[in-house]
Short mmCIF file of C-alpha atoms and ligand atoms in Angstrom, two decimals:
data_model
loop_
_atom_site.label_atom_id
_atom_site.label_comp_id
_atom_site.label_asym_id
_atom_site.label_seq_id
_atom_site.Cartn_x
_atom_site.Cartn_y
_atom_site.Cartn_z
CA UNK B 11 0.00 0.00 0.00
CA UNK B 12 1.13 3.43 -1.01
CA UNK B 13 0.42 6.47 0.93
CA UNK B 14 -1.94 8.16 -0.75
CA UNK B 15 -1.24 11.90 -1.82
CA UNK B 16 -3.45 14.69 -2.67
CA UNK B 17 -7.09 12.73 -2.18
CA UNK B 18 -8.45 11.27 0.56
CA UNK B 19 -9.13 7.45 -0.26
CA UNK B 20 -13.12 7.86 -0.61
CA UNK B 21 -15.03 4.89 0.37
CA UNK B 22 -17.02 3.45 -2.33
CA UNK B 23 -20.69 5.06 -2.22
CA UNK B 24 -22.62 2.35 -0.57
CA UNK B 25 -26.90 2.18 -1.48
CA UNK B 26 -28.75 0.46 1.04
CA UNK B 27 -30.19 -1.60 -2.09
CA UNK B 28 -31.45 -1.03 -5.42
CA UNK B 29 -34.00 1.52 -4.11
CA UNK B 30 -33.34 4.82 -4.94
CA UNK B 31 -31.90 6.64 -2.35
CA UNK B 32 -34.26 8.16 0.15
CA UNK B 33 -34.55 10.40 2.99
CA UNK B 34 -32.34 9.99 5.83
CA UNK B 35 -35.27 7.84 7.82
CA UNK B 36 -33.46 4.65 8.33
CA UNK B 37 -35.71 3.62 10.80
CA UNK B 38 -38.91 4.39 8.53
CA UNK B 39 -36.86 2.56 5.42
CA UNK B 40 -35.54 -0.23 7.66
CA UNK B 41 -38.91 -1.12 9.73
CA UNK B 42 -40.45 -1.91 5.70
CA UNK B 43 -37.46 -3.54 4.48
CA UNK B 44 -37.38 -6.09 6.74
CA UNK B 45 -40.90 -6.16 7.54
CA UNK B 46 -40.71 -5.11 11.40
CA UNK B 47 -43.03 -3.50 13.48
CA UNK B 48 -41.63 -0.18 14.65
CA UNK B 49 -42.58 -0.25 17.91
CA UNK B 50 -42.38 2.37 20.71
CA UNK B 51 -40.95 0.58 23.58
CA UNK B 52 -42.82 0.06 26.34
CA UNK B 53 -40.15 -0.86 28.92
CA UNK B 54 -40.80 -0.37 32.49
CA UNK B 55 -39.53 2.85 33.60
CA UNK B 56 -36.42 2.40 35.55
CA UNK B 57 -34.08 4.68 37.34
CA UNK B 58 -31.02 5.24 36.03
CA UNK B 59 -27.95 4.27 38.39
CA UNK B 60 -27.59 7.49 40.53
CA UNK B 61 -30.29 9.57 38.25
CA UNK B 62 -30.39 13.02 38.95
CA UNK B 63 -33.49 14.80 39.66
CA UNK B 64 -35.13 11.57 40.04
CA UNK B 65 -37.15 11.72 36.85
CA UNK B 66 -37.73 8.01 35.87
CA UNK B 67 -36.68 7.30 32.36
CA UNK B 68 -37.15 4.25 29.80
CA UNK B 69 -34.17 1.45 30.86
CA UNK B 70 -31.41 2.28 28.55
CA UNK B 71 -28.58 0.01 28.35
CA UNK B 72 -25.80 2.93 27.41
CA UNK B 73 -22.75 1.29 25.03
CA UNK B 74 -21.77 4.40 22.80
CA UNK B 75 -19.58 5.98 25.31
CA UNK B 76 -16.95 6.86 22.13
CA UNK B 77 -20.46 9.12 21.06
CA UNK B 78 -20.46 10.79 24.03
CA UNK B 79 -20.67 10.17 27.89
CA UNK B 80 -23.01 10.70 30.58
CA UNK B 81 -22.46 13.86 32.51
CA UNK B 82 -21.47 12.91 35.90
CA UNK B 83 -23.84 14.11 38.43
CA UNK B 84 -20.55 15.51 40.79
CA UNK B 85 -19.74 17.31 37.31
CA UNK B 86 -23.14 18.97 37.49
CA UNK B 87 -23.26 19.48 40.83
CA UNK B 88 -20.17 21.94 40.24
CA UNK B 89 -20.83 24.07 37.28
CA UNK B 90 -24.70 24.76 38.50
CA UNK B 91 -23.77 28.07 40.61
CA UNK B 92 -21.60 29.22 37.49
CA UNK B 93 -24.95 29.38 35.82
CA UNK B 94 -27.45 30.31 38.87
CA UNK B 95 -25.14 32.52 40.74
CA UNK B 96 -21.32 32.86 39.23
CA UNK B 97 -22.13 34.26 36.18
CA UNK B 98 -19.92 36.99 35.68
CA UNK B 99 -17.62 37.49 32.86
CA UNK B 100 -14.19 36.33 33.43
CA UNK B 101 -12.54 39.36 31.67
CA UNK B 102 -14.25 42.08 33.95
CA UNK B 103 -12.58 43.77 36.12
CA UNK B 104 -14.56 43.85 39.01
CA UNK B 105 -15.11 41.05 41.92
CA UNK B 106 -17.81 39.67 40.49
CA UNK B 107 -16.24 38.50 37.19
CA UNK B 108 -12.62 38.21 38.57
CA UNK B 109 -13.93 35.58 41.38
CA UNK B 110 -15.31 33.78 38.16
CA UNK B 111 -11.95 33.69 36.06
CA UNK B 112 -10.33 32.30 39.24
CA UNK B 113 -12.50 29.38 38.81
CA UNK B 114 -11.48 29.38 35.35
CA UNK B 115 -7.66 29.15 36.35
CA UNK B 116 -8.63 26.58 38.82
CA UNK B 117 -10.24 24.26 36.26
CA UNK B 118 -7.37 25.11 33.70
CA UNK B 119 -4.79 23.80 36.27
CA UNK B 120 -7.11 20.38 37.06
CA UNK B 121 -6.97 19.72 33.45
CA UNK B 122 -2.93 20.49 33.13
CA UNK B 123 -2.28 18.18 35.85
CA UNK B 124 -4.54 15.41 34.24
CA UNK B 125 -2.62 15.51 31.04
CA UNK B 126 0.83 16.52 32.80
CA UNK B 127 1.03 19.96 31.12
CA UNK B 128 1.08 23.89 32.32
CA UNK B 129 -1.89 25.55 33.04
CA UNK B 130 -0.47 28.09 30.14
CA UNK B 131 -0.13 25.56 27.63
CA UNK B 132 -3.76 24.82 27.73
CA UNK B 133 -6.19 26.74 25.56
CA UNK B 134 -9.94 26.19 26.09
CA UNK B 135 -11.42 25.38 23.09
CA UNK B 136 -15.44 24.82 22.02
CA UNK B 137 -14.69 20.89 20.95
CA UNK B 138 -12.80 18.48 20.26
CA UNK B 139 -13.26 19.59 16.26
CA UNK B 140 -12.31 22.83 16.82
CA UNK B 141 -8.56 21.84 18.75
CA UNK B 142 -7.80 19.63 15.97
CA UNK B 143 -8.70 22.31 13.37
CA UNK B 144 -7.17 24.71 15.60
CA UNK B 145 -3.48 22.88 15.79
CA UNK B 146 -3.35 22.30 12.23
CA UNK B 147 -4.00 25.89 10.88
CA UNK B 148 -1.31 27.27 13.29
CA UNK B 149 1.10 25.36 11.84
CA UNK B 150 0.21 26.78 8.65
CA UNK B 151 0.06 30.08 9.36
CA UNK B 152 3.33 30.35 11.65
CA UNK B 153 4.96 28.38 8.68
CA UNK B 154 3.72 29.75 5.76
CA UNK B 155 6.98 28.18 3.50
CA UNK B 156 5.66 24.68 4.06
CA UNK B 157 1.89 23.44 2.50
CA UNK B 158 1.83 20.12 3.49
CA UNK B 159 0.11 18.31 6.01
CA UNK B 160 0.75 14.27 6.99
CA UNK B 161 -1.99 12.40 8.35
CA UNK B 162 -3.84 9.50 8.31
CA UNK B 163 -7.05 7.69 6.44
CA UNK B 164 -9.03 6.51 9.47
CA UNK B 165 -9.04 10.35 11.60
CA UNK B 166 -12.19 11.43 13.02
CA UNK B 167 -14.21 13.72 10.53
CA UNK B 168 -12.72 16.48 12.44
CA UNK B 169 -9.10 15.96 10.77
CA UNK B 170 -10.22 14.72 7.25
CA UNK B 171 -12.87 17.35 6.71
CA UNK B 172 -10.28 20.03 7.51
CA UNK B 173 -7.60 18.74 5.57
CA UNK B 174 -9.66 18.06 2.56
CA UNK B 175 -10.91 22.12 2.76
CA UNK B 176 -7.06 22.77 2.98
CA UNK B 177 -6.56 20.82 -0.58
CA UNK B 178 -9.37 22.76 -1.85
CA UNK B 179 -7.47 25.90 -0.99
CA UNK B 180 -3.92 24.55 -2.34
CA UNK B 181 -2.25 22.67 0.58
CA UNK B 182 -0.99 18.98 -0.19
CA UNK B 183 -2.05 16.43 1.84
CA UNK B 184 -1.10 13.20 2.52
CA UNK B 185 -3.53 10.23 4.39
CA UNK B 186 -1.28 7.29 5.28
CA UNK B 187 -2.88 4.42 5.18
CA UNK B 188 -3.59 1.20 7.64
CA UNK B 189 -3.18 -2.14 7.54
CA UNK B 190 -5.93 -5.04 8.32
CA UNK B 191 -5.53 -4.65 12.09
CA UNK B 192 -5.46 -0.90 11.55
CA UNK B 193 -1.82 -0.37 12.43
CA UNK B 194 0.36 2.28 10.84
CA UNK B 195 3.62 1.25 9.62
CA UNK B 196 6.01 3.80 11.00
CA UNK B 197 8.79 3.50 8.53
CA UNK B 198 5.88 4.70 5.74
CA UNK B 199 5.12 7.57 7.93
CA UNK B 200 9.14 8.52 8.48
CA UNK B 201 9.42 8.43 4.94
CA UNK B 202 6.25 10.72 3.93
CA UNK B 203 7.75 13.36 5.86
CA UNK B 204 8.73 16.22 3.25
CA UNK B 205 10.84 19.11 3.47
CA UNK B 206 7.47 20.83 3.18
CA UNK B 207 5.67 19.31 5.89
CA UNK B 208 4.08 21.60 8.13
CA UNK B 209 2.69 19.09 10.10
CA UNK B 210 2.36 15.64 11.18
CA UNK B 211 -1.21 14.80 12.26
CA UNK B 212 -2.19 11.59 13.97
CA UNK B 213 -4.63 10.22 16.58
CA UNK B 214 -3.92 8.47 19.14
CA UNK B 215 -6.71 6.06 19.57
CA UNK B 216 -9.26 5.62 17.10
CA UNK B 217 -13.06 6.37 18.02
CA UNK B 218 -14.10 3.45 15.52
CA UNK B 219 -12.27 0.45 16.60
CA UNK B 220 -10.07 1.52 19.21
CA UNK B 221 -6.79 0.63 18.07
CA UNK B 222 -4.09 2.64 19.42
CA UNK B 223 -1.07 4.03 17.11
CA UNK B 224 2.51 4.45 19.03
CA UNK B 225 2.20 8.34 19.40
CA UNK B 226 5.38 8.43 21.53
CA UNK B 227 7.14 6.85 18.61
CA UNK B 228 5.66 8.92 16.07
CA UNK B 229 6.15 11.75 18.10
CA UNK B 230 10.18 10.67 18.37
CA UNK B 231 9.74 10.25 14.25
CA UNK B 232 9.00 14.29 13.96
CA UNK B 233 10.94 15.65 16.88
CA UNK B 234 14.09 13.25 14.77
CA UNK B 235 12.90 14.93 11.55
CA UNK B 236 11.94 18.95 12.92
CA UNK B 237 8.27 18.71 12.56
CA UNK B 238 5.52 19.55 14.51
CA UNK B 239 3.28 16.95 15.93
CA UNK B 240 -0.25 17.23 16.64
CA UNK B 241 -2.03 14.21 18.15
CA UNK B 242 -6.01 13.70 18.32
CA UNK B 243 -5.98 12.23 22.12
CA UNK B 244 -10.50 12.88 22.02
CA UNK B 245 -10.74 9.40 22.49
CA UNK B 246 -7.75 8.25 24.93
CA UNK B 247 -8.95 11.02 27.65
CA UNK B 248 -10.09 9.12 30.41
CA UNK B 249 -9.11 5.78 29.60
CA UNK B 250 -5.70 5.88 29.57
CA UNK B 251 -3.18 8.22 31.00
CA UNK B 252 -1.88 11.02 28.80
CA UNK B 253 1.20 12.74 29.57
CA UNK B 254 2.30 15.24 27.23
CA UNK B 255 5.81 15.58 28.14
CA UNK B 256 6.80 12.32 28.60
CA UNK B 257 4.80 11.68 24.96
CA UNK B 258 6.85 15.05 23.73
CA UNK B 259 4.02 16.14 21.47
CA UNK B 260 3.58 20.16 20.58
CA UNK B 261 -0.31 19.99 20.04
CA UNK B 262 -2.78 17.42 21.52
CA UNK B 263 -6.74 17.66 21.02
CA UNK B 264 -9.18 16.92 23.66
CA UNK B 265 -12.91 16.93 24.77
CA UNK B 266 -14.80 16.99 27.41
CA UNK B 267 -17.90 14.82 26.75
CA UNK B 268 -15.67 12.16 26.36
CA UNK B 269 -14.93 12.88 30.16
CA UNK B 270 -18.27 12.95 31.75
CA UNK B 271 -18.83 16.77 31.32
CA UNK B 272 -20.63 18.65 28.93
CA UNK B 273 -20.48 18.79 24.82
CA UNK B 274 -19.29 21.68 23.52
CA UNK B 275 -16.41 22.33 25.86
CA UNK B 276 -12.95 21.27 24.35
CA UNK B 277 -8.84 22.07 24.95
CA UNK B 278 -6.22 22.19 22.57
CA UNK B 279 -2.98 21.38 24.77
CA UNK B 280 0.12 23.45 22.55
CA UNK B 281 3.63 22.83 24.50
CA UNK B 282 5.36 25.78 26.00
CA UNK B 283 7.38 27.72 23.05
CA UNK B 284 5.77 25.95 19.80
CA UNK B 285 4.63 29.11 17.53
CA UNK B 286 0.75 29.56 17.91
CA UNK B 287 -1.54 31.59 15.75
CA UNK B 288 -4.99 31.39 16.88
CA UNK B 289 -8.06 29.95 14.74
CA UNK B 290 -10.93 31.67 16.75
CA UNK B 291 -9.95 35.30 16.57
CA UNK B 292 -12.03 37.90 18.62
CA UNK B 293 -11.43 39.19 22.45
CA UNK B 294 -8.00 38.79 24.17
CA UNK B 295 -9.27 35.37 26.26
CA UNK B 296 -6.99 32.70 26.58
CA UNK B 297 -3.95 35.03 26.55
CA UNK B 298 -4.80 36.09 22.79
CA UNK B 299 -4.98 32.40 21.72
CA UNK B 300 -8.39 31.99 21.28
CA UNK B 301 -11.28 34.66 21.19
CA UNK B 302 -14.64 34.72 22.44
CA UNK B 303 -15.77 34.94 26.30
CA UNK B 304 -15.28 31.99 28.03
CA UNK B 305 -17.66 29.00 28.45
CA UNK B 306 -17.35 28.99 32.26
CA UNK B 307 -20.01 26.54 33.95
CA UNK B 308 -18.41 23.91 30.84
CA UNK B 309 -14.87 25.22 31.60
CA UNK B 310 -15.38 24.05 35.73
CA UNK B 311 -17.27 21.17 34.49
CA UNK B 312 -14.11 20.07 32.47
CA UNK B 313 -11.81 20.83 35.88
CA UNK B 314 -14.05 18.80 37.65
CA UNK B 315 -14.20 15.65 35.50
CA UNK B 316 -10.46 15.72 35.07
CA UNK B 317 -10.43 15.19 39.15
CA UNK B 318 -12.61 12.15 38.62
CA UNK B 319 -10.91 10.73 35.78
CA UNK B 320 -7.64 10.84 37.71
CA UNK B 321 -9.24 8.28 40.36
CA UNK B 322 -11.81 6.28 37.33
CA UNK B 323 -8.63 5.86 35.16
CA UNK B 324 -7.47 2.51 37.34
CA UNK B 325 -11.57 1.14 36.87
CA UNK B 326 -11.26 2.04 33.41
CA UNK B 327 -8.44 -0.36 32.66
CA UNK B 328 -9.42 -3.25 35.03
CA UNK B 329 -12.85 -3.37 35.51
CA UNK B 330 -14.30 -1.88 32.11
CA UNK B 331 -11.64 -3.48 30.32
CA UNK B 332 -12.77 -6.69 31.97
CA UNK B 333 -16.51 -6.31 31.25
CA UNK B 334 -15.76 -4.98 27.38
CA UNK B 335 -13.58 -8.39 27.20
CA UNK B 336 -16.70 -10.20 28.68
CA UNK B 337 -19.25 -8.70 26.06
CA UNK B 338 -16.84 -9.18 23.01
CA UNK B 339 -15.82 -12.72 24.36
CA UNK B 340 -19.32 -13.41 24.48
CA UNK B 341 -20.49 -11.70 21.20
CA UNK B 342 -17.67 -13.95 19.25
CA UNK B 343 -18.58 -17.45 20.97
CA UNK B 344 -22.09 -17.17 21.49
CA UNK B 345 -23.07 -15.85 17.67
CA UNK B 346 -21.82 -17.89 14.76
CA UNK B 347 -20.56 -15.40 11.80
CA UNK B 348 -18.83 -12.90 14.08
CA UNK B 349 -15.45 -11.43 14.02
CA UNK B 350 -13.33 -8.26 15.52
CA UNK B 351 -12.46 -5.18 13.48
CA UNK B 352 -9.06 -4.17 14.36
CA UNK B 353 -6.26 -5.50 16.39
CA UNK B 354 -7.20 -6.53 19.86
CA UNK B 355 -3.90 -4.96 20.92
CA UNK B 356 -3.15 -2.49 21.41
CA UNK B 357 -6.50 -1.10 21.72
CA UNK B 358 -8.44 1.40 24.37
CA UNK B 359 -9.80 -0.89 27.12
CA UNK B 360 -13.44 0.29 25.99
CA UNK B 361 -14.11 -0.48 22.50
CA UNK B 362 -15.21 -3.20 20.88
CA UNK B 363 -15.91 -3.26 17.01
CA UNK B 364 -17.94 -6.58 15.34
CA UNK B 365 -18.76 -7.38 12.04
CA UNK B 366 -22.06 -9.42 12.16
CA UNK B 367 -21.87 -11.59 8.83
CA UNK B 368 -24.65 -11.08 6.49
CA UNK B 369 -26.67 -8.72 8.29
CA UNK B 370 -27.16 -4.55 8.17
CA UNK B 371 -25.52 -2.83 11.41
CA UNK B 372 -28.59 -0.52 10.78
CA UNK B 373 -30.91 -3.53 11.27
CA UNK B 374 -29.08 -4.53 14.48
CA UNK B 375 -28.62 -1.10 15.46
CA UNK B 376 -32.84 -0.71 15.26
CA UNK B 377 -33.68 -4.12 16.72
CA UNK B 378 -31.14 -3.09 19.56
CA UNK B 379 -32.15 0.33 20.18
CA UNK B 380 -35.73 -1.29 20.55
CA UNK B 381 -34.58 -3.74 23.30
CA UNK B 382 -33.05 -0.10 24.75
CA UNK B 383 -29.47 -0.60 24.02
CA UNK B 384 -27.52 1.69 22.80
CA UNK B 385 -24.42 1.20 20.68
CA UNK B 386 -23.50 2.29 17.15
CA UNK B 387 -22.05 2.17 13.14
CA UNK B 388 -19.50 3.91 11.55
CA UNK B 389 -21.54 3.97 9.13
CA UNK B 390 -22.64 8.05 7.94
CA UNK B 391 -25.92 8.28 6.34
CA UNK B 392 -25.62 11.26 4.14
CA UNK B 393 -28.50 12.35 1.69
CA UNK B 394 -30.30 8.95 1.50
CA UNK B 395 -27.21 6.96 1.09
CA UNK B 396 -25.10 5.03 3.45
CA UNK B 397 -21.26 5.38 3.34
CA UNK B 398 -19.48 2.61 5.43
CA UNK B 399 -17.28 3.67 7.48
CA UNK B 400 -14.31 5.06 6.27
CA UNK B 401 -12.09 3.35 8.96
CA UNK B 402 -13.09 0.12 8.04
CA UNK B 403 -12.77 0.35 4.45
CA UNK B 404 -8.98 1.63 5.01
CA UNK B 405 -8.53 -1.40 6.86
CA UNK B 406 -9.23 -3.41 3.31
CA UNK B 407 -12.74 -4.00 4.91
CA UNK B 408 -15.11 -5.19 1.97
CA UNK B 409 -17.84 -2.79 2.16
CA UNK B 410 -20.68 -5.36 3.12
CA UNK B 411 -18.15 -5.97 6.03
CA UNK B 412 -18.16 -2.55 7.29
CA UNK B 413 -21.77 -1.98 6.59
CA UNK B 414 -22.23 -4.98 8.79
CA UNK B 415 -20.29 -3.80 11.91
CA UNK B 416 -21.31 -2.33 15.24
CA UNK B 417 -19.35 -0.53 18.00
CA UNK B 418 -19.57 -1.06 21.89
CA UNK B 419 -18.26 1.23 23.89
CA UNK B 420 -18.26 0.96 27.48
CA UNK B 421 -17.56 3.31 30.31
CA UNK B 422 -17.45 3.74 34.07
CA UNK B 423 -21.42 3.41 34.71
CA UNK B 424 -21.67 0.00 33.02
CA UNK B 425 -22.21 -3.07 34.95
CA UNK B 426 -21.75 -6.84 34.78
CA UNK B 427 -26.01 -7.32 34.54
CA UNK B 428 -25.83 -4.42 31.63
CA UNK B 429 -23.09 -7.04 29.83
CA UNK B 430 -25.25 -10.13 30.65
CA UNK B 431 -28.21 -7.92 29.46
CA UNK B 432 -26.52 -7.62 25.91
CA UNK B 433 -25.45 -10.85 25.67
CA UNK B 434 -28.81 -12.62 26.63
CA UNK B 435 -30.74 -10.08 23.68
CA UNK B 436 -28.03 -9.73 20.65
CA UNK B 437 -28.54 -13.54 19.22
CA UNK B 438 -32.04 -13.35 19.21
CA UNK B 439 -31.78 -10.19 17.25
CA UNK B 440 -28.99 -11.27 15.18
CA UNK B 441 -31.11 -14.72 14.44
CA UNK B 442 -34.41 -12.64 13.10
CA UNK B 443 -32.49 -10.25 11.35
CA UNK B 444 -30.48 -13.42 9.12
CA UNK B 445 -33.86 -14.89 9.03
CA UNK B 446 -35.73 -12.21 7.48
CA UNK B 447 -32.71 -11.20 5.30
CA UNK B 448 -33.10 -11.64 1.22
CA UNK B 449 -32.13 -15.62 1.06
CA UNK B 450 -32.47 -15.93 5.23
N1 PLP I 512 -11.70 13.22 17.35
C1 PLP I 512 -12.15 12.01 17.69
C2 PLP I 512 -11.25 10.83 17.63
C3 PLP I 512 -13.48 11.84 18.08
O1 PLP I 512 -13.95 10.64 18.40
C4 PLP I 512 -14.32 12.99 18.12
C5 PLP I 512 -15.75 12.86 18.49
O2 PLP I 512 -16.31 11.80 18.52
C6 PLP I 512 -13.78 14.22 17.76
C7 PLP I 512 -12.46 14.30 17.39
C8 PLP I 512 -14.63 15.47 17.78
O3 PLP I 512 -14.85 15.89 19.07
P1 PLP I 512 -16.05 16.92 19.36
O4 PLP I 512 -17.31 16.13 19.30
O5 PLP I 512 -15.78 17.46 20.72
O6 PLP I 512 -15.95 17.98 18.32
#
């Protein structure tokens, strides 16, 4: 395999079936394609573990933590007076908005010490999209000799989008690509390297399947070569321990719904003396790096999950690990015609990606989210049509493959009778769905 240079590998346009392509209502389309009823569950209500506000909801069974996280309810409990009481400006000058930014420095320093950086080498961001946006352009603006930009074919959306808008405006960019188990090969990415590299962007742990690249190596590869490095960590907060000095990275992207906070609350972590042009450009916040008044009651949220995650991070590698290694374990004995996407090391301790031979993960995903189980595809469903996933294909997936596969991904409130729960419901589901498929 070649890296490939200029245009991102695009994943064969998939159509659901000969239909023409329809509205975005894969329920709608899937409930008369294979004939189910659509119905609204009628679970008995059940309390979530630890719900707050008491207000009884439907039982949901909650395996998309790589989508997002639940907000911990000690994460609430801390950025509620920032919107009842605290809600000064930051920037003013009076006691009433300078208490506030003191709360801002205090969650900026929780977050440093999480990730082993300085408070002033953190700049809050709105997402995780906007850091990894953010990182990039800066090291085209403060290098405005070099137009090229090395990445990979499996990033998030919020690396590939940007860089393909960058080839639109001139830049060269190149997306490595991946083997089977989704592993980079190291001395392709040394050797991409130009003299015109701005930038070498990789992730650290992919959202899809969870395989982990060596971004202390890679990071050694551009520090060897005098290029920046800029690693998506989105999906390794939280589950394993980052350390940005002993990884020697200049930029690292992170977000805090990942984290047990809120969405739209994000960092971009840019070490101590790398050039930095913002991306957001407005008011003077974040020491000129990025403009617009701060998000507090999300900015303390983010302090206070990064306290939590320092004392989760041991459950999150024993006990979730254990129970993710239970379901998948389970999920490959107990159902003929399954299989793993990805290596199963290294990989996140979470994430768990199946291909479910000859059925549609949107099938499974409907028949699931019926039983109240939550989990997801990679697949996008864009005007009426459904690309697989992107990760999957560059891992030499066939596309019925990756149109068959489903993520679980587990986190901190998941519990052994939530595994057993899956486990007892997914071959029944599995067995209907072959049954009623086209030659079932
Ligand atoms: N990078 C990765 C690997 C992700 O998984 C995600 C979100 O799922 C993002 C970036 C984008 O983060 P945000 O939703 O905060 O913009």
């Amino acid at each position: 395999m070649s890296p490939v240079v200029g245009t991102r590998p695009k994943p064969a346009k998939m159509r659901a079936n000969t239909t023409p392509a329809l509205p975005c209502d894969w329920r709608g389309r899937l409930a008369s394609r294979f004939g189910f009823q659509l119905a609204i569950r009628g679970q008995p209500a059940r309390l979530l573990p630890g719900n707050i506000g008491a207000m009884s909801q439907p039982a949901i069974y909650y395996f998309d933590n790589n989508a997002t996280t639940r907000v911990a309810p000690e994460v609430v409990d801390a950025m509620i007076p920032f919107l009842r009481e605290q809600w000064g400006n930051p920037s003013s000058t009076y006691v009433f908005g300078r208490q506030v930014g003191e709360h801002v420095d205090q969650a900026r320093a929780r977050v440093a010490a999480l990730i082993n950086a300085e408070p002033r080498e953190i700049i809050f961001t709105s997402c995780g999209t906007e850091s990894n946006n953010s990182a990039i352009h800066s090291a085209l603006v403060t290098q405005p000799e070099k137009r090229h930009v090395l990445t990979t074919a499996v990033e998030h959306s919020a690396n590939t989008k940007f860089c393909a808008l960058l080839q639109k405006r001139g830049y060269a960019v190149t997306y490595l690509p991946v083997g089977p188990d989704g592993a980079l090969d190291l001395s392709q990415l040394e050797a991409a390297i130009r003299p015109d590299t701005a930038i070498v962007s990789v992730m650290w742990a992919n959202n899809e399947t969870g395989v982990l690249f060596p971004a202390r190596d890679i990071a050694a590869i551009c520090r060897r070569k005098g290029v920046l490095f800029h690693t998506d960590a989105v999906q390794t907060l939280g589950k394993l321990k980052i350390d940005v000095r002993a990884l020697d990275v200049d930029f690292l992207s992170l977000s805090a719904h990942k984290l047990h906070a809120p969405k739209g609350i994000g960092l971009l972590y840019v070490k101590r003396r790398v050039k930095y042009q913002p991306y957001v450009v407005g008011g003077g916040q974040e020491r000129g790096r990025r403009g617009g008044t701060e998000n507090v009651a999300s900015i303390v949220a983010f302090g206070r999950a990064a306290e939590l995650a320092m004392a989760n991070l041991p459950d999150e590698n024993t006990r979730v690990r254990a129970l993710r290694d239970r379901l998948e374990d389970g999920i490959l004995a107990g159902i003929p015609g399954t299989s793993r996407n990805g290596a199963k090391e290294p990989r996140l301790p979470n994430t768990s990606n199946i291909a479910f031979d000859g059925v549609e993960a949107e099938g499974i995903l409907m028949l699931l989210d019926q039983a109240g189980i939550c989990a997801s595809s990679g697949s996008a469903c864009t005007t009426g049509s459904l690309d697989p996933s992107h990760v999957l294909t560059a891992m030499g997936c066939s596309a019925a493959r990756a149109r068959s596969s489903i993520r679980f991904s587990l986190g901190i409130y998941n519990t052994d009778a939530e595994v057993d729960y899956v486990l007892e419901h997914l071959p029944g589901i599995i067995a209907k769905l072959r049954a009623n498929a086209p030659g079932g």
